[in-house]
Amino acid sequence: MIDAVAGSPKPGPRTVSPTVETVLGFVNTRADGTGRRELFGDGESFAAWLAERDEFDGEAVATDADAAVARELRDALVTVLLAHSGDEESLGEPLLRAERHLRRVGSLYPLAPAVTAGGVELTSPQTGVPRVFGTVLAAVTTFAQSGDWGRIKACRNPPCHFGFLDRTRNGGGLYCSTGCGSQVSMRKHRQRQRHGGAAPSEA
């Protein structure tokens, strides 16, 4: 369950779409300075994570190379989500590299429409781990088509960068929690004190 959605209490399954759950579940697997551990460190840990995710049908066979591909895809998505938050360090060349990588990934793991009387769903026609990456791309594409792609963000507080769904009315959320926002405010306050009151650039 996602535990960080800006402007909202902890969401339940009825308040967050499955596509958002898939995207955030995938990007929020990084280690950081807050105590979260790396979940894609090797094939074994990647397989263990897959086994716990229903959308991947318990896919649990993965190699160290698969885990490396997963980390690259995840990190490219995190860079895009940081850009959604206006994080200056992710803009420019880092964002261009991430977007180029995502285009390459999209060509390697193509999607297919599944058409029924009830509607159309994007799916991955592949099997095994390639299907996992296709499923993530399908979730990204489906949510982006809703027009709210820019509301999936990564927290601007380094080293957190936790992915969250911005539920603020104006879409101006920058941090995954009030705690992260407070940490940034405190750092800026200390920087102003060190620089004699001059306002530093935003973290």
Coordinates of N, CA and C in Angstrom, one line a residue:
M1 N 0.8 -1.2 0.0 CA 0.0 0.0 0.0 C 0.9 1.2 0.0
I2 N 0.5 2.2 -0.8 CA 1.3 3.4 -0.9 C 1.0 4.2 0.4
D3 N 2.1 4.7 1.1 CA 1.9 5.4 2.3 C 2.3 6.9 2.2
A4 N 2.4 7.4 1.0 CA 2.7 8.8 0.9 C 2.0 9.4 -0.3
V5 N 0.9 10.1 0.0 CA 0.2 10.8 -1.1 C 0.0 12.2 -0.6
A6 N 0.6 13.2 -1.3 CA 0.6 14.6 -0.8 C -0.9 15.1 -0.8
G7 N -1.2 15.8 0.3 CA -2.5 16.4 0.4 C -3.6 15.5 0.7
S8 N -3.3 14.3 1.2 CA -4.3 13.3 1.4 C -3.8 12.3 2.5
P9 N -4.7 11.8 3.3 CA -4.3 10.7 4.2 C -4.0 9.5 3.5
K10 N -3.4 8.5 4.2 CA -3.0 7.2 3.5 C -4.2 6.7 2.7
P11 N -4.0 6.5 1.4 CA -5.1 6.1 0.6 C -5.4 4.6 0.7
G12 N -6.6 4.2 0.4 CA -7.0 2.8 0.3 C -7.1 2.4 -1.1
P13 N -7.4 1.1 -1.4 CA -7.5 0.7 -2.8 C -8.6 1.4 -3.6
R14 N -9.6 2.0 -2.9 CA -10.7 2.6 -3.7 C -10.3 4.1 -4.1
T15 N -9.2 4.6 -3.5 CA -8.9 6.0 -3.8 C -7.7 6.1 -4.7
V16 N -7.0 5.1 -5.0 CA -5.8 5.1 -5.9 C -6.0 4.0 -6.9
S17 N -5.9 4.4 -8.2 CA -6.1 3.5 -9.3 C -5.1 2.4 -9.3
P18 N -5.4 1.2 -9.9 CA -4.3 0.2 -10.0 C -3.1 0.6 -10.8
T19 N -3.3 1.5 -11.8 CA -2.2 1.9 -12.6 C -1.2 2.8 -11.7
V20 N -1.8 3.6 -10.9 CA -0.9 4.4 -10.0 C -0.2 3.5 -9.0
E21 N -0.9 2.5 -8.5 CA -0.3 1.6 -7.5 C 0.9 0.9 -8.2
T22 N 0.7 0.5 -9.5 CA 1.8 -0.2 -10.2 C 3.0 0.7 -10.4
V23 N 2.8 1.9 -10.8 CA 3.9 2.8 -11.1 C 4.6 3.2 -9.8
L24 N 3.9 3.6 -8.7 CA 4.5 3.9 -7.5 C 5.1 2.7 -6.8
G25 N 4.5 1.6 -6.9 CA 5.1 0.4 -6.3 C 6.4 0.1 -6.9
F26 N 6.6 0.3 -8.2 CA 7.8 0.0 -8.9 C 8.9 1.1 -8.6
V27 N 8.6 2.4 -8.6 CA 9.6 3.4 -8.4 C 10.0 3.5 -7.0
N28 N 9.1 3.1 -6.0 CA 9.5 3.2 -4.6 C 10.2 1.9 -4.1
T29 N 11.2 1.5 -4.8 CA 12.0 0.3 -4.4 C 13.4 0.7 -4.2
R30 N 13.7 2.0 -4.2 CA 15.1 2.4 -4.1 C 15.5 2.5 -2.6
A31 N 16.8 2.3 -2.4 CA 17.4 2.6 -1.0 C 17.6 4.1 -0.9
D32 N 17.5 4.7 0.3 CA 17.7 6.1 0.5 C 18.2 6.3 1.9
G33 N 18.4 7.6 2.2 CA 19.0 7.9 3.5 C 18.0 7.8 4.7
T34 N 16.7 7.5 4.4 CA 15.7 7.4 5.4 C 15.5 6.0 6.0
G35 N 16.3 5.0 5.5 CA 16.2 3.7 6.0 C 15.6 2.7 5.0
R36 N 15.0 3.1 3.9 CA 14.5 2.2 3.0 C 15.6 1.5 2.3
R37 N 15.4 0.2 2.0 CA 16.5 -0.6 1.5 C 16.2 -0.9 0.0
E38 N 17.3 -1.2 -0.7 CA 17.2 -1.5 -2.2 C 16.5 -2.8 -2.4
L39 N 15.4 -2.8 -3.2 CA 14.7 -4.0 -3.4 C 15.0 -4.7 -4.7
F40 N 15.8 -4.0 -5.6 CA 16.2 -4.6 -6.8 C 17.8 -4.8 -6.9
G41 N 18.3 -5.1 -5.7 CA 19.8 -5.2 -5.6 C 20.4 -6.4 -6.5
D42 N 19.6 -7.5 -6.6 CA 20.1 -8.6 -7.3 C 18.9 -9.4 -7.8
G43 N 19.1 -10.5 -8.5 CA 18.0 -11.2 -9.0 C 17.1 -11.8 -8.0
E44 N 17.7 -12.2 -6.9 CA 16.9 -12.8 -5.8 C 16.0 -11.8 -5.1
S45 N 16.5 -10.6 -4.9 CA 15.6 -9.6 -4.2 C 14.6 -9.1 -5.2
F46 N 14.9 -9.0 -6.5 CA 13.9 -8.6 -7.5 C 12.8 -9.7 -7.6
A47 N 13.2 -10.9 -7.6 CA 12.2 -12.0 -7.7 C 11.3 -12.0 -6.5
A48 N 11.9 -11.7 -5.3 CA 11.1 -11.7 -4.1 C 10.1 -10.6 -4.1
W49 N 10.5 -9.4 -4.7 CA 9.5 -8.3 -4.8 C 8.4 -8.7 -5.8
L50 N 8.8 -9.3 -6.9 CA 7.8 -9.7 -7.9 C 6.7 -10.6 -7.3
A51 N 7.2 -11.5 -6.5 CA 6.3 -12.6 -5.9 C 5.3 -12.0 -5.1
E52 N 5.5 -10.7 -4.6 CA 4.5 -10.1 -3.7 C 3.6 -9.2 -4.4
R53 N 3.7 -9.0 -5.7 CA 2.9 -8.1 -6.5 C 1.9 -8.9 -7.3
D54 N 0.6 -8.7 -7.1 CA -0.4 -9.4 -7.8 C -0.5 -9.1 -9.3
E55 N -0.1 -7.9 -9.7 CA -0.2 -7.5 -11.1 C 0.8 -8.2 -12.0
F56 N 1.8 -8.9 -11.3 CA 2.7 -9.6 -12.1 C 2.5 -11.1 -12.0
D57 N 1.4 -11.5 -11.5 CA 0.9 -12.9 -11.4 C 2.0 -13.8 -10.7
G58 N 2.6 -13.2 -9.7 CA 3.6 -14.0 -8.9 C 4.9 -14.3 -9.7
E59 N 5.2 -13.6 -10.7 CA 6.4 -13.9 -11.5 C 7.6 -13.8 -10.5
A60 N 8.4 -14.9 -10.4 CA 9.4 -14.9 -9.4 C 10.7 -15.5 -9.9
V61 N 10.9 -15.5 -11.2 CA 12.2 -16.0 -11.7 C 12.9 -14.8 -12.3
A62 N 14.0 -14.4 -11.8 CA 14.7 -13.2 -12.2 C 16.2 -13.4 -12.0
T63 N 17.0 -12.8 -12.9 CA 18.5 -12.9 -12.7 C 19.0 -11.6 -12.3
D64 N 20.3 -11.6 -12.0 CA 21.0 -10.3 -11.6 C 20.9 -9.3 -12.8
A65 N 21.0 -9.8 -14.0 CA 20.8 -8.9 -15.2 C 19.4 -8.3 -15.3
D66 N 18.4 -9.1 -14.9 CA 17.1 -8.6 -14.9 C 16.9 -7.5 -13.9
A67 N 17.5 -7.7 -12.7 CA 17.5 -6.7 -11.7 C 18.2 -5.4 -12.1
A68 N 19.3 -5.5 -12.9 CA 19.9 -4.3 -13.4 C 19.1 -3.5 -14.3
V69 N 18.4 -4.3 -15.2 CA 17.4 -3.6 -16.2 C 16.3 -2.9 -15.4
A70 N 15.8 -3.6 -14.3 CA 14.8 -3.0 -13.5 C 15.2 -1.7 -12.9
R71 N 16.5 -1.7 -12.4 CA 17.0 -0.5 -11.7 C 17.1 0.7 -12.7
E72 N 17.6 0.4 -13.9 CA 17.7 1.4 -15.0 C 16.3 2.0 -15.3
L73 N 15.3 1.1 -15.5 CA 14.0 1.6 -15.8 C 13.4 2.4 -14.7
R74 N 13.6 1.9 -13.5 CA 13.1 2.6 -12.3 C 13.7 4.0 -12.2
D75 N 15.1 4.1 -12.3 CA 15.8 5.3 -12.1 C 15.4 6.3 -13.2
A76 N 15.2 5.9 -14.4 CA 14.7 6.8 -15.5 C 13.3 7.4 -15.1
L77 N 12.5 6.5 -14.6 CA 11.1 7.0 -14.2 C 11.2 8.0 -13.1
V78 N 12.1 7.7 -12.1 CA 12.2 8.6 -11.0 C 12.7 10.0 -11.5
T79 N 13.6 10.0 -12.4 CA 14.1 11.3 -13.0 C 12.9 12.1 -13.6
V80 N 12.0 11.4 -14.3 CA 10.9 12.0 -14.9 C 9.9 12.5 -13.8
L81 N 9.7 11.8 -12.8 CA 8.9 12.2 -11.7 C 9.5 13.3 -10.9
L82 N 10.8 13.4 -10.8 CA 11.4 14.6 -10.2 C 11.2 15.8 -11.0
A83 N 11.2 15.6 -12.3 CA 11.0 16.8 -13.2 C 9.5 17.3 -13.0
H84 N 8.6 16.3 -12.8 CA 7.2 16.7 -12.5 C 7.2 17.6 -11.2
S85 N 8.1 17.4 -10.3 CA 8.2 18.2 -9.1 C 9.0 19.5 -9.3
G86 N 9.5 19.7 -10.5 CA 10.3 20.9 -10.7 C 11.7 20.8 -10.1
D87 N 12.2 19.6 -9.8 CA 13.5 19.5 -9.3 C 14.6 19.9 -10.3
E88 N 15.4 20.9 -10.0 CA 16.3 21.5 -11.0 C 17.4 20.6 -11.4
E89 N 17.8 19.7 -10.4 CA 19.0 18.8 -10.8 C 18.5 17.7 -11.7
S90 N 17.2 17.4 -11.8 CA 16.8 16.4 -12.8 C 16.5 16.9 -14.1
L91 N 16.5 18.3 -14.3 CA 16.1 18.9 -15.6 C 17.4 18.9 -16.5
G92 N 17.1 19.3 -17.7 CA 18.3 19.4 -18.7 C 18.7 18.0 -19.1
E93 N 20.0 17.8 -19.1 CA 20.6 16.6 -19.6 C 20.1 15.3 -18.9
P94 N 20.0 15.3 -17.5 CA 19.5 14.1 -16.8 C 18.1 13.7 -17.3
L95 N 17.3 14.7 -17.6 CA 15.9 14.3 -18.0 C 16.0 13.8 -19.5
L96 N 16.8 14.4 -20.3 CA 16.9 14.0 -21.7 C 17.5 12.6 -21.8
R97 N 18.4 12.2 -20.9 CA 18.9 10.8 -20.9 C 17.9 9.9 -20.4
A98 N 17.1 10.3 -19.4 CA 16.0 9.4 -18.9 C 15.0 9.2 -20.0
E99 N 14.6 10.2 -20.7 CA 13.6 10.1 -21.8 C 14.1 9.2 -22.9
R100 N 15.4 9.4 -23.3 CA 15.9 8.5 -24.3 C 15.9 7.1 -23.9
H101 N 16.3 6.8 -22.6 CA 16.3 5.5 -22.1 C 14.8 4.9 -22.1
L102 N 13.9 5.7 -21.8 CA 12.5 5.2 -21.7 C 12.0 4.9 -23.1
R103 N 12.4 5.7 -24.1 CA 12.1 5.3 -25.5 C 12.7 4.0 -26.0
R104 N 13.9 3.8 -25.6 CA 14.6 2.5 -25.9 C 13.8 1.3 -25.2
V105 N 13.5 1.5 -24.0 CA 12.8 0.5 -23.2 C 11.4 0.2 -23.9
G106 N 10.7 1.3 -24.3 CA 9.4 1.1 -25.0 C 9.5 0.3 -26.3
S107 N 10.6 0.4 -27.0 CA 10.8 -0.4 -28.2 C 11.1 -1.8 -27.9
L108 N 11.7 -2.1 -26.7 CA 12.1 -3.5 -26.4 C 10.9 -4.2 -25.8
Y109 N 10.0 -3.5 -25.1 CA 8.9 -4.1 -24.5 C 7.6 -3.5 -25.0
P110 N 7.2 -3.8 -26.2 CA 6.0 -3.2 -26.8 C 4.7 -3.7 -26.1
L111 N 3.7 -2.9 -26.3 CA 2.4 -3.2 -25.7 C 1.4 -3.6 -26.7
A112 N 0.3 -4.2 -26.3 CA -0.8 -4.6 -27.2 C -2.1 -4.3 -26.5
P113 N -3.1 -3.9 -27.3 CA -4.4 -3.6 -26.7 C -5.2 -4.9 -26.6
A114 N -5.9 -5.0 -25.5 CA -6.8 -6.1 -25.2 C -8.2 -5.5 -25.3
V115 N -8.9 -5.8 -26.4 CA -10.2 -5.2 -26.6 C -11.3 -6.2 -26.2
T116 N -12.2 -5.7 -25.3 CA -13.4 -6.4 -24.9 C -14.6 -5.5 -25.0
A117 N -15.8 -6.1 -24.8 CA -17.0 -5.3 -24.8 C -17.0 -4.3 -23.8
G118 N -16.3 -4.5 -22.7 CA -16.2 -3.5 -21.6 C -15.2 -2.4 -21.8
G119 N -14.3 -2.5 -22.7 CA -13.4 -1.5 -22.9 C -12.1 -2.0 -23.5
V120 N -11.0 -1.2 -23.5 CA -9.7 -1.6 -24.0 C -8.7 -1.4 -22.9
E121 N -7.8 -2.4 -22.8 CA -6.7 -2.4 -21.8 C -5.4 -2.6 -22.5
L122 N -4.4 -1.8 -22.2 CA -3.1 -2.1 -22.7 C -2.4 -3.2 -21.9
T123 N -1.8 -4.2 -22.6 CA -1.2 -5.3 -21.9 C 0.1 -5.6 -22.6
S124 N 0.9 -6.4 -21.9 CA 2.2 -6.9 -22.5 C 2.0 -8.2 -23.1
P125 N 2.3 -8.4 -24.4 CA 2.2 -9.7 -25.0 C 3.3 -10.7 -24.7
Q126 N 4.3 -10.2 -23.9 CA 5.5 -11.0 -23.7 C 5.3 -11.8 -22.4
T127 N 6.2 -12.7 -22.1 CA 6.2 -13.5 -20.9 C 7.4 -13.3 -20.1
G128 N 7.4 -13.9 -18.8 CA 8.5 -13.8 -18.0 C 8.8 -12.3 -17.5
V129 N 10.0 -12.0 -17.3 CA 10.4 -10.7 -16.8 C 10.1 -9.6 -17.8
P130 N 10.3 -9.9 -19.2 CA 9.9 -8.8 -20.1 C 8.4 -8.4 -19.9
R131 N 7.6 -9.3 -19.6 CA 6.2 -9.0 -19.3 C 6.1 -8.0 -18.1
V132 N 6.9 -8.2 -17.2 CA 6.9 -7.3 -16.0 C 7.2 -5.9 -16.4
F133 N 8.2 -5.7 -17.2 CA 8.6 -4.3 -17.7 C 7.5 -3.8 -18.6
G134 N 6.9 -4.6 -19.4 CA 5.8 -4.2 -20.2 C 4.6 -3.8 -19.4
T135 N 4.3 -4.5 -18.3 CA 3.2 -4.1 -17.4 C 3.4 -2.8 -16.8
V136 N 4.6 -2.5 -16.4 CA 4.9 -1.2 -15.8 C 4.7 -0.1 -16.9
L137 N 5.2 -0.3 -18.1 CA 5.0 0.7 -19.1 C 3.5 0.9 -19.5
A138 N 2.8 -0.2 -19.4 CA 1.3 -0.1 -19.7 C 0.6 0.7 -18.6
A139 N 1.1 0.5 -17.4 CA 0.5 1.3 -16.3 C 0.8 2.8 -16.5
V140 N 2.1 3.1 -16.8 CA 2.5 4.5 -17.1 C 1.6 5.1 -18.2
T141 N 1.5 4.4 -19.3 CA 0.8 4.9 -20.5 C -0.7 5.1 -20.2
T142 N -1.3 4.1 -19.5 CA -2.7 4.2 -19.2 C -3.0 5.4 -18.3
F143 N -2.2 5.6 -17.2 CA -2.4 6.8 -16.4 C -2.1 8.1 -17.1
A144 N -1.1 8.1 -17.9 CA -0.8 9.3 -18.7 C -1.9 9.7 -19.6
Q145 N -2.6 8.8 -20.1 CA -3.8 9.1 -21.0 C -4.9 9.7 -20.2
S146 N -4.9 9.6 -18.9 CA -6.0 10.3 -18.1 C -5.8 11.8 -18.0
G147 N -4.6 12.3 -18.4 CA -4.3 13.7 -18.3 C -3.7 14.1 -17.0
D148 N -3.4 13.2 -16.1 CA -2.9 13.5 -14.8 C -1.5 13.0 -14.6
W149 N -0.8 12.7 -15.7 CA 0.6 12.2 -15.6 C 1.5 13.1 -14.7
G150 N 1.3 14.4 -14.9 CA 2.2 15.3 -14.1 C 1.9 15.3 -12.6
R151 N 0.9 14.6 -12.2 CA 0.6 14.6 -10.7 C 1.3 13.4 -10.1
I152 N 1.9 12.5 -10.8 CA 2.7 11.5 -10.2 C 4.1 12.1 -10.1
K153 N 4.6 12.3 -8.9 CA 5.9 13.0 -8.7 C 6.8 12.3 -7.8
A154 N 8.0 12.7 -7.7 CA 9.0 12.2 -6.8 C 9.3 13.4 -5.8
C155 N 9.4 13.0 -4.6 CA 9.7 14.0 -3.5 C 11.0 14.8 -3.8
R156 N 10.9 16.1 -3.7 CA 12.1 17.0 -4.0 C 13.1 17.0 -2.8
N157 N 12.8 16.4 -1.7 CA 13.7 16.4 -0.6 C 14.7 15.3 -0.8
P158 N 16.0 15.7 -1.1 CA 17.0 14.7 -1.2 C 17.5 14.2 0.2
P159 N 17.7 12.9 0.4 CA 17.8 11.9 -0.6 C 16.5 11.1 -0.6
C160 N 15.4 11.6 -0.2 CA 14.1 10.8 -0.2 C 13.7 10.4 -1.6
H161 N 13.2 11.4 -2.4 CA 12.8 11.1 -3.8 C 11.8 10.0 -3.9
F162 N 10.9 9.9 -2.9 CA 9.9 8.9 -2.8 C 8.7 9.3 -3.8
G163 N 8.2 8.4 -4.6 CA 7.2 8.7 -5.5 C 5.8 8.8 -4.8
F164 N 5.0 9.8 -5.2 CA 3.7 10.0 -4.6 C 2.8 10.6 -5.6
L165 N 1.5 10.5 -5.4 CA 0.4 11.1 -6.2 C 0.0 12.4 -5.5
D166 N 0.2 13.5 -6.3 CA 0.0 14.8 -5.8 C -1.6 15.1 -5.8
R167 N -2.2 15.2 -4.7 CA -3.6 15.4 -4.6 C -4.0 16.8 -4.3
T168 N -3.0 17.7 -4.2 CA -3.3 19.1 -3.9 C -4.2 19.7 -5.0
R169 N -5.0 20.6 -4.6 CA -6.0 21.2 -5.5 C -5.3 21.8 -6.8
N170 N -4.2 22.5 -6.6 CA -3.5 23.2 -7.7 C -2.4 22.4 -8.3
G171 N -2.2 21.1 -7.8 CA -1.1 20.3 -8.3 C 0.2 20.8 -8.0
G172 N 0.3 21.6 -6.9 CA 1.6 22.2 -6.5 C 2.4 21.4 -5.5
G173 N 2.0 20.2 -5.2 CA 2.8 19.5 -4.2 C 4.2 19.1 -4.6
L174 N 5.1 19.3 -3.7 CA 6.5 19.1 -4.0 C 7.2 18.0 -3.2
Y175 N 6.5 17.6 -2.1 CA 7.1 16.6 -1.1 C 6.1 15.5 -0.8
C176 N 6.6 14.4 -0.5 CA 5.8 13.2 -0.2 C 5.1 13.3 1.1
S177 N 5.6 14.2 2.0 CA 5.0 14.3 3.3 C 5.3 15.6 3.9
T178 N 4.6 16.0 4.9 CA 4.9 17.3 5.6 C 6.3 17.2 6.3
G179 N 6.7 16.0 6.7 CA 8.0 15.8 7.3 C 9.2 16.2 6.3
C180 N 9.0 15.8 5.1 CA 10.1 16.1 4.1 C 10.0 17.6 3.8
G181 N 8.8 18.2 3.7 CA 8.8 19.6 3.5 C 9.4 20.4 4.6
S182 N 9.2 19.9 5.8 CA 9.8 20.6 7.0 C 11.4 20.5 7.0
Q183 N 11.9 19.3 6.6 CA 13.3 19.2 6.5 C 13.9 20.1 5.5
V184 N 13.3 20.3 4.3 CA 13.8 21.3 3.3 C 13.7 22.7 3.9
S185 N 12.6 23.0 4.5 CA 12.5 24.4 5.1 C 13.6 24.6 6.1
M186 N 13.9 23.6 7.0 CA 14.9 23.8 8.0 C 16.3 23.9 7.4
R187 N 16.6 23.2 6.3 CA 17.9 23.3 5.6 C 18.0 24.7 5.0
K188 N 17.0 25.2 4.4 CA 17.0 26.6 3.8 C 17.2 27.6 4.9
H189 N 16.6 27.4 6.0 CA 16.7 28.4 7.1 C 18.2 28.4 7.6
R190 N 18.8 27.2 7.8 CA 20.2 27.1 8.2 C 21.1 27.7 7.2
Q191 N 20.8 27.5 5.9 CA 21.6 28.1 4.9 C 21.6 29.7 4.9
R192 N 20.4 30.2 5.1 CA 20.2 31.6 5.2 C 21.0 32.2 6.4
Q193 N 21.0 31.4 7.5 CA 21.8 31.9 8.7 C 23.3 31.9 8.4
R194 N 23.8 30.9 7.7 CA 25.2 30.8 7.3 C 25.6 31.8 6.3
H195 N 24.7 32.2 5.5 CA 25.0 33.2 4.4 C 24.5 34.6 4.8
G196 N 24.3 34.9 6.0 CA 23.9 36.2 6.5 C 22.6 36.7 6.0
G197 N 21.6 35.7 5.9 CA 20.3 36.1 5.5 C 19.9 36.0 4.1
A198 N 20.9 35.7 3.2 CA 20.7 35.6 1.8 C 19.9 34.4 1.5
A199 N 18.8 34.4 0.7 CA 18.0 33.3 0.4 C 18.7 32.3 -0.6
P200 N 19.0 31.1 -0.2 CA 19.6 30.1 -1.1 C 18.6 29.6 -2.1
S201 N 19.1 29.0 -3.2 CA 18.2 28.4 -4.2 C 17.5 27.2 -3.5
E202 N 16.3 26.9 -4.0 CA 15.5 25.8 -3.4 C 16.1 24.5 -3.6
A203 N 16.0 23.6 -2.5 CA 16.6 22.3 -2.6 C 15.8 21.4 -3.6

